[in-house]
Structures are given as structure tokens and as C-alpha cells.
Coordinates of C-alpha atoms and ligand atoms in Angstrom, one line a residue:
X227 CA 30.7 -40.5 17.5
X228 CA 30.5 -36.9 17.7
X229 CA 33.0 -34.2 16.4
X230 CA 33.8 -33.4 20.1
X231 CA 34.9 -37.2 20.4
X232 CA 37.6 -37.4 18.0
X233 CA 40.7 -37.4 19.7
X234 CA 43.4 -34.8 18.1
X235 CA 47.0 -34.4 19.6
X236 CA 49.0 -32.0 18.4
X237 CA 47.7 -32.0 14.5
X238 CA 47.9 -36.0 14.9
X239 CA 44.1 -37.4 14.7
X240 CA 43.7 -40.5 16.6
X241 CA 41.5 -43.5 16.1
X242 CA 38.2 -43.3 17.9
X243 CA 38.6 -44.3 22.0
X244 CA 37.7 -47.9 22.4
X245 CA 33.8 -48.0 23.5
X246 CA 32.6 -49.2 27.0
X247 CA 31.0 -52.8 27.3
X248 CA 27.3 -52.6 27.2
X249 CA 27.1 -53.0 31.0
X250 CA 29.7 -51.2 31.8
X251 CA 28.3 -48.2 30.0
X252 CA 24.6 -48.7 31.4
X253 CA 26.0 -48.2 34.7
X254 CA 28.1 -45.6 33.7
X255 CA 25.2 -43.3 32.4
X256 CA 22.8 -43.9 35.2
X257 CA 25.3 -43.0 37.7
X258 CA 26.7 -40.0 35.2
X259 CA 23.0 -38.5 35.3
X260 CA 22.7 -38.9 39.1
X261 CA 26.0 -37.0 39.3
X262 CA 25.1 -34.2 36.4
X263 CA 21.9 -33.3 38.1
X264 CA 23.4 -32.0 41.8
X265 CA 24.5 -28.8 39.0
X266 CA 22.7 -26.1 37.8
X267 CA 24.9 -26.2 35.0
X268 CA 25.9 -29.9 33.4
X269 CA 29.8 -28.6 33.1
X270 CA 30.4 -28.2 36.6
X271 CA 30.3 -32.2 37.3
X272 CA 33.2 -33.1 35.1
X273 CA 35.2 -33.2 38.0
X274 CA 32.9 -35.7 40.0
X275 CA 32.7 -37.7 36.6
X276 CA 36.4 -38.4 35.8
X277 CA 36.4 -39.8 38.9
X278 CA 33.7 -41.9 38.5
X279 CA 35.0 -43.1 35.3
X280 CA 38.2 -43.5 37.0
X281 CA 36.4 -45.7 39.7
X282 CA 35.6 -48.2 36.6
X283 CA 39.3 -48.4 35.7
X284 CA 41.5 -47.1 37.7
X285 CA 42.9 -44.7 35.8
X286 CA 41.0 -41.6 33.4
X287 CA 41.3 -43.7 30.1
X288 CA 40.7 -42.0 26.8
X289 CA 37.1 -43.6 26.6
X290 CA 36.4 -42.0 29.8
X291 CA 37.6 -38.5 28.7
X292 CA 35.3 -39.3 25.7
X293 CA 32.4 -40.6 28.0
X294 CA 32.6 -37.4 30.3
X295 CA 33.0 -35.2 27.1
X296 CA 29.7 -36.5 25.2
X297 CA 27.7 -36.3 28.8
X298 CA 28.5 -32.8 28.9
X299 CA 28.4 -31.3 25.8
X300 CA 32.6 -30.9 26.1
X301 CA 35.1 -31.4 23.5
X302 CA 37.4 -33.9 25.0
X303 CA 40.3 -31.1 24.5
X304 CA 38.6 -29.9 27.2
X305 CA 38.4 -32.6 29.4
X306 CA 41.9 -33.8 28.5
X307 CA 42.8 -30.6 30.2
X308 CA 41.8 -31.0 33.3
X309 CA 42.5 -34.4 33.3
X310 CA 45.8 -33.6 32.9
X311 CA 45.9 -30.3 35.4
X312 CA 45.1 -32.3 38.7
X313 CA 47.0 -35.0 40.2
X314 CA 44.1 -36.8 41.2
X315 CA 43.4 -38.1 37.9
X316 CA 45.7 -41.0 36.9
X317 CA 46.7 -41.7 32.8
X318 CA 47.1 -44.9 33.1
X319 CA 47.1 -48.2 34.9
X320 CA 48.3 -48.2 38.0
X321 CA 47.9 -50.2 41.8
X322 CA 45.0 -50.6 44.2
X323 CA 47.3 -48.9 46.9
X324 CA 48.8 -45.5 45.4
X325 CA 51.4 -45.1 48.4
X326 CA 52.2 -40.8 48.1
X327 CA 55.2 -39.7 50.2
X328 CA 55.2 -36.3 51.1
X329 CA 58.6 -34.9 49.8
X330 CA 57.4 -30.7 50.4
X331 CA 59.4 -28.8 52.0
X332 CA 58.3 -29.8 56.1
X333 CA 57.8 -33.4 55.2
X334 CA 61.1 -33.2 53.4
X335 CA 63.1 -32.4 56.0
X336 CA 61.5 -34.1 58.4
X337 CA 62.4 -37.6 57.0
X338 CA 59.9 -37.2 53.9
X339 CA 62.8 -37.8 51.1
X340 CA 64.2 -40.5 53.3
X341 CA 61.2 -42.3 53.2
X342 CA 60.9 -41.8 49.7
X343 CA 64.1 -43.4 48.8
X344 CA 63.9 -46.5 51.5
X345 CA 60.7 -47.3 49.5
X346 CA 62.1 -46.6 45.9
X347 CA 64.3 -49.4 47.1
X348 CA 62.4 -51.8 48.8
X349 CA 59.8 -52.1 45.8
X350 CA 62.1 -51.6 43.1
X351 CA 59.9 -48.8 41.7
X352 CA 60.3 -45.2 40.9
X353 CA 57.8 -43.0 40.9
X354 CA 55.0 -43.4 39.4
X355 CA 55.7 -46.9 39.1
X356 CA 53.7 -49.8 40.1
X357 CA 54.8 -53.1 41.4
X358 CA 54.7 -55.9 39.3
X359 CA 51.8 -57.5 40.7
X360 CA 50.1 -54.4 40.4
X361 CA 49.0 -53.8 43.8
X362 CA 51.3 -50.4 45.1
X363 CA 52.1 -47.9 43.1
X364 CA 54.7 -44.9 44.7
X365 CA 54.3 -41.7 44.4
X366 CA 55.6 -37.7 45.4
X367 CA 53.0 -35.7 46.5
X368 CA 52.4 -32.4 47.5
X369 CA 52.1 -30.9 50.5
X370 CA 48.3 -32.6 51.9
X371 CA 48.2 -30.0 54.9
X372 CA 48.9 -32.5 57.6
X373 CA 52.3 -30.5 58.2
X374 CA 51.7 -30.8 61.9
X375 CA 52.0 -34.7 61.5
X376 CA 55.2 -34.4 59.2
X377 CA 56.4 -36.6 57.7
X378 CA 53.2 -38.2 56.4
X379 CA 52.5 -40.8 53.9
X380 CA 49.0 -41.5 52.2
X381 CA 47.7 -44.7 50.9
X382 CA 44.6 -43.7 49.1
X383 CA 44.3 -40.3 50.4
X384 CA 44.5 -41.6 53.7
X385 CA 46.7 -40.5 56.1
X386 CA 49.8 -42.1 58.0
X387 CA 51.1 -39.8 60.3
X388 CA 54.6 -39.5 61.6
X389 CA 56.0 -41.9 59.6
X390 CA 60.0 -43.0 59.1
X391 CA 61.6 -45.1 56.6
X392 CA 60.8 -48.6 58.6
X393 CA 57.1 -47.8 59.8
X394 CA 56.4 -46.9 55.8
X395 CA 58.1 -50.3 54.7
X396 CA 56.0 -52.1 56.9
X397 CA 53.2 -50.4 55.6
X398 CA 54.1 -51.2 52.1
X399 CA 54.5 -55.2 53.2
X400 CA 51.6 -54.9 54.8
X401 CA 49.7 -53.9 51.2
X402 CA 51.7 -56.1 49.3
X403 CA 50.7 -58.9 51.6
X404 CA 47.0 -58.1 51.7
X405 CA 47.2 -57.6 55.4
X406 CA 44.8 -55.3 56.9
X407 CA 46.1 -51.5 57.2
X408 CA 44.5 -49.1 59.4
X409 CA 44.9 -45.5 58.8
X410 CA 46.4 -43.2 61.2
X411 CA 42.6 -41.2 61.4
X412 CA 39.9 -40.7 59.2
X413 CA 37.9 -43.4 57.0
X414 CA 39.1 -47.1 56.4
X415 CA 41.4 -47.5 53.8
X416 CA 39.9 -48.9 50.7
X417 CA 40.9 -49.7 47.2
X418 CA 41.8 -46.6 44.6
X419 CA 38.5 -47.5 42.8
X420 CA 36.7 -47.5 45.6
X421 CA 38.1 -44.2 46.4
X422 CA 37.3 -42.9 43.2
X423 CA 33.7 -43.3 43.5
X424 CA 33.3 -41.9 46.9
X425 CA 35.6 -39.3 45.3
X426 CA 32.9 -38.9 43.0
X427 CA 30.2 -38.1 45.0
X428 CA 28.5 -41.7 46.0
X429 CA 28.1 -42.1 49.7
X430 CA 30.9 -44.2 52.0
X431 CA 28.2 -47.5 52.8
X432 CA 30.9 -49.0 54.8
X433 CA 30.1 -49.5 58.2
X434 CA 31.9 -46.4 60.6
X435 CA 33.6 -45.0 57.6
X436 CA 31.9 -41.9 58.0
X437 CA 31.8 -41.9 61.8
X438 CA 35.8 -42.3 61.3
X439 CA 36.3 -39.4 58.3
X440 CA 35.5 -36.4 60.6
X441 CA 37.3 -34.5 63.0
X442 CA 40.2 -32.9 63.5
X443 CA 43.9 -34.6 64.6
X444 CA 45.4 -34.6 68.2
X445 CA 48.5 -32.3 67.0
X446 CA 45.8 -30.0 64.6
X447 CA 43.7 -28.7 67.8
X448 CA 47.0 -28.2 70.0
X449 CA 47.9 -25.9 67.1
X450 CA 44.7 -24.2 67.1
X451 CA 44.6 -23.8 70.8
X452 CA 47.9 -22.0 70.8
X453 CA 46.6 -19.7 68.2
X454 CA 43.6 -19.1 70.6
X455 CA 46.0 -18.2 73.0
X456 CA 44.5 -20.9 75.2
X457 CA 46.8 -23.5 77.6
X458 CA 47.6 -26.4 75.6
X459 CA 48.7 -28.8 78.9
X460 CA 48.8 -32.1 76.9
X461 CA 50.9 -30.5 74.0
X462 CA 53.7 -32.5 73.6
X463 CA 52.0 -34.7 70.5
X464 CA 55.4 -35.0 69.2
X465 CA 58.5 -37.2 70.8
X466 CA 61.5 -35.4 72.3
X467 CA 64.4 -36.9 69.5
X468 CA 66.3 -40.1 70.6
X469 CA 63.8 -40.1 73.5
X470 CA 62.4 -43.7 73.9
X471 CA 58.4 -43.6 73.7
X472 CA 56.6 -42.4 76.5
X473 CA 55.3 -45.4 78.8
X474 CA 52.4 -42.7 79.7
X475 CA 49.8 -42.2 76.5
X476 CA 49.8 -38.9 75.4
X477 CA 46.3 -37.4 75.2
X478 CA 45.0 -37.7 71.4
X479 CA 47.8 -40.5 71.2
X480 CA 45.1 -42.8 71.1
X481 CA 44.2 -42.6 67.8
X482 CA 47.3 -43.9 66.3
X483 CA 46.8 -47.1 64.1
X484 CA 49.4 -49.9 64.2
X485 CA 50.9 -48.0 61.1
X486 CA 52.1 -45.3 63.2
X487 CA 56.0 -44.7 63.6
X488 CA 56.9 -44.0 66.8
X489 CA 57.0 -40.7 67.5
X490 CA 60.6 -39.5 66.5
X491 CA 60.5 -38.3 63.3
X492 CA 63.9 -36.8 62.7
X493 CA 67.3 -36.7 63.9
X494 CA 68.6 -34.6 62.0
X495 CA 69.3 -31.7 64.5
X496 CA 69.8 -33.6 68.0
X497 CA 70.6 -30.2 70.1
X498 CA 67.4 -28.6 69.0
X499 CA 64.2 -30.5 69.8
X500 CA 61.7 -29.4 68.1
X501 CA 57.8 -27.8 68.4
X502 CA 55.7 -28.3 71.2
X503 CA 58.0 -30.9 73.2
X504 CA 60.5 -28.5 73.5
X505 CA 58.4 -25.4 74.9
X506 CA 56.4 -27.7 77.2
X507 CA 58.6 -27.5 80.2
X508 CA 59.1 -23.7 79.9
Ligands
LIG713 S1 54.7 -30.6 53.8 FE1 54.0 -32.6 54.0 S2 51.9 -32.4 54.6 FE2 52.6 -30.4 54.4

């Protein structure tokens, strides 16, 4: 144990992290120097490398602060800091499913703190809490620029556009019951270390995830061609309020998953319709 590997809080020493399993670490290091040498300069991969060590536990654990702090010549005051700066990097156990509602200010309004609350209810959690069998954990997240598909939810980083408080419940009882969720677009959902160690730089072997992860939304590239100043004829993406759903598909509708809410988001001001819907016929 180095110098730069004893923990210190506050004037408190601590006792030494617990050390990896043999196996565990031998992975550990070959992947760590896989990672280290994309950089010119060893320092820059300590973000790639907490989440690798977070792929091995699901959370940054002090013996993974102390792993990424001995690869790269850190002290782990250092790496506790950053650790600690992004919301990314989980402190301690949590779920395979880390189910973020998007409470900023669009989302908010548009049903996000509803959703919030119907879920704090149906799991019995708060946030940052995880279910007792350990499978979702709930959280508040910040704004995940998907504004355009307010309010949105995202289960691994993954998004679920448009949701409402009954589309996210089923999604919830959907993870809860192992049942197969589809994301809205992008990549396949997969578990939060899995997503960690794509997160970390190792490439996505499933088959069509990466197919599936690019591109923009439907509603993103009706925004853009406003901005272009270009006729946008298919832009109603999002439902007139207390309009039942259209029995013609709305181009780029296709891609919603079975998660989807229908498209009314909000009812919370009836006389005004909002966005594209409303201009359309103008
Ligand atoms: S406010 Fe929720 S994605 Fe932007």
C-alpha cells in the first residue's frame, strides 16, 4: 500500500480499502492498461476507469477509488473527488435498473414530478433508494437534453420518452418482473454493470446495439428543421391534450417501444395545446 492509498477523511485516517480477489484484480489491471493507453497522459483515463471499476460492483467502492488511484499515480483524494463531482459514479450498492425521472424544469412541468411521486409510491423507495430485492433503484436526474420528448425517464441511461405516471409504473413492473423492456430509441437496455463497462470504453458486442445507439429522435429533427427554416409537414410528434391517439401513425412514431405513454403528456393547461400540434393547422 502506498501513501497515496491511505484513505483520510477529514483528519480521520481510515483502515486500508479491502483488496480485490486475485481474479478479480487480474482482470481489472489488464483491462485498466487497455484503457490507460488510448491517453497521452495516464490521468486523463480516470474517468473511463471508475467506471470500469464500477462495472465490477456496481458502485465506485473505496477499493476502486484506491485501484484507479495506484494505476495512475493519483492520491485517492483525488479520485474521491471526482468520484464524488459527477452523478454517474454511484457510492454505494444499488439496483441493476437505476430508474432516473427527470424532475428539471420542462420535464417537471410536464408531468416529470408526477411521475416521480407515483413511483416513490409504488416501490416504496425514495430516492436514491433501491428496492428490496435489489433490482430498481429511483432516482432525480438532471435535465438529459431530451426536452423535446418531456417528460422522460431513463433506465440505465436509456431513454423512455413521453412518459406519465402509469406508462412509468408499468415500466417499473416490468423490471421488477424481469420482463423484457425496450427503450424508447437508442441501444438495448442492459444491466448498470453492463452499462458501466461500455461506459468505460469497451465496445457494445450485443447484436444491433450499436446499429440502435445512433441517430437522432423523430421530435429532435422536426426541431432542427424549424430552425432550418424548412417545412416540417409531419410535425405534430406530440398529441393534441385529451385527444385520443391518432388511428393514423405519425411519421417517426414508429420508433416508440411498448414503454411509450401515449402521447399526452400533460393536462395541466387544457385551453393551450402545446408545441408543434398546435401550430400545425396554421
Ligand atoms: S428537462 Fe427533462 S430532459 Fe430536459
Amino acid at each position: 500500500m502506498t501513501a497515496s492509498n491511505q484513505e483520510v477523511s477529514l483528519g480521520m485516517p481510515q483502515l486500508p480499502a479491502p483488496a480485490y480477489p486475485a481474479d478479480v484484480l487480474g482482470r481489472l489491471e489488464a483491462d485498466a492498461k487497455e484503457v490507460i493507453a488510448r491517453y497521452p497522459g495516464s490521468r486523463s483515463a480516470l474517468l473511463p476507469l471508475l467506471h470500469l471499476v464500477q462495472a465490477e460492483e456496481g458502485f465506485v467502492s473505496r477499493t476502486g477509488m484506491a485501484f484507479c488511484a495506484d494505476r495512475l499515480g493519483l492520491t485517492t483524494a483525488e479520485v474521491t473527488a471526482v468520484a464524488t463531482f459527477y452523478s454517474m459514479y454511484r457510492r454505494r450498492p444499488s439496483g441493476d435498473y437505476q430508474v432516473g425521472v427527470c424532475t428539471n424544469t420542462l420535464c417537471a412541468v410536464m408531468g416529470g414530478d408526477a411521475i416521480f411521486d407515483r413511483l416513490k409510491e409504488h416501490l416504496g423507495v425514495g430516492n436514491d433508494e433501491t428496492t428490496d430485492d435489489g433490482k430498481v433503484t429511483l432516482e432525480h436526474i438532471e435535465c438529459n437534453a431530451a426536452c423535446d420528448f418531456a417528460p422522460v425517464v431513463m433506465v440505465n441511461w436509456e431513454f423512455f420518452d413521453n412518459q406519465t405516471p402509469e406508462s412509468a409504473t408499468r415500466l417499473v413492473d416490468d423490471l421488477l418482473a424481469g420482463r423484457t423492456v425496450e427503450p424508447t430509441r437508442g441501444a438495448p437496455l442492459c444491466t448498470y454493470k453492463e452499462t458501466s463497462r461500455i461506459l468505460a470504453g469497451f465496445p457494445d458486442t450485443r447484436p444491433g446495439a450499436v446499429e440502435a445507439s445512433g441517430g437522432a429522435g423523430a421530435a429532435s429533427l422536426v426541431g432542427l428543421k424549424l430552425a432550418k427554416g424548412e417545412a416540417a409537414p409531419h410535425a405534430r410528434v406530440v398529441g393534441q391534450r385529451g385527444e385520443a391517439p391518432s388511428a393514423q401513425p405519425q411519421k417517426g412514431a414508429e420508433h416508440l417501444s411498448s414503454h411509450d405513454a401515449p402521447q399526452q403528456t400533460s393536462d395541466s393547461d387544457p385551453d393551450n395545446p402545446a408545441g408543434p400540434a398546435a401550430e400545425e393547422g396554421k
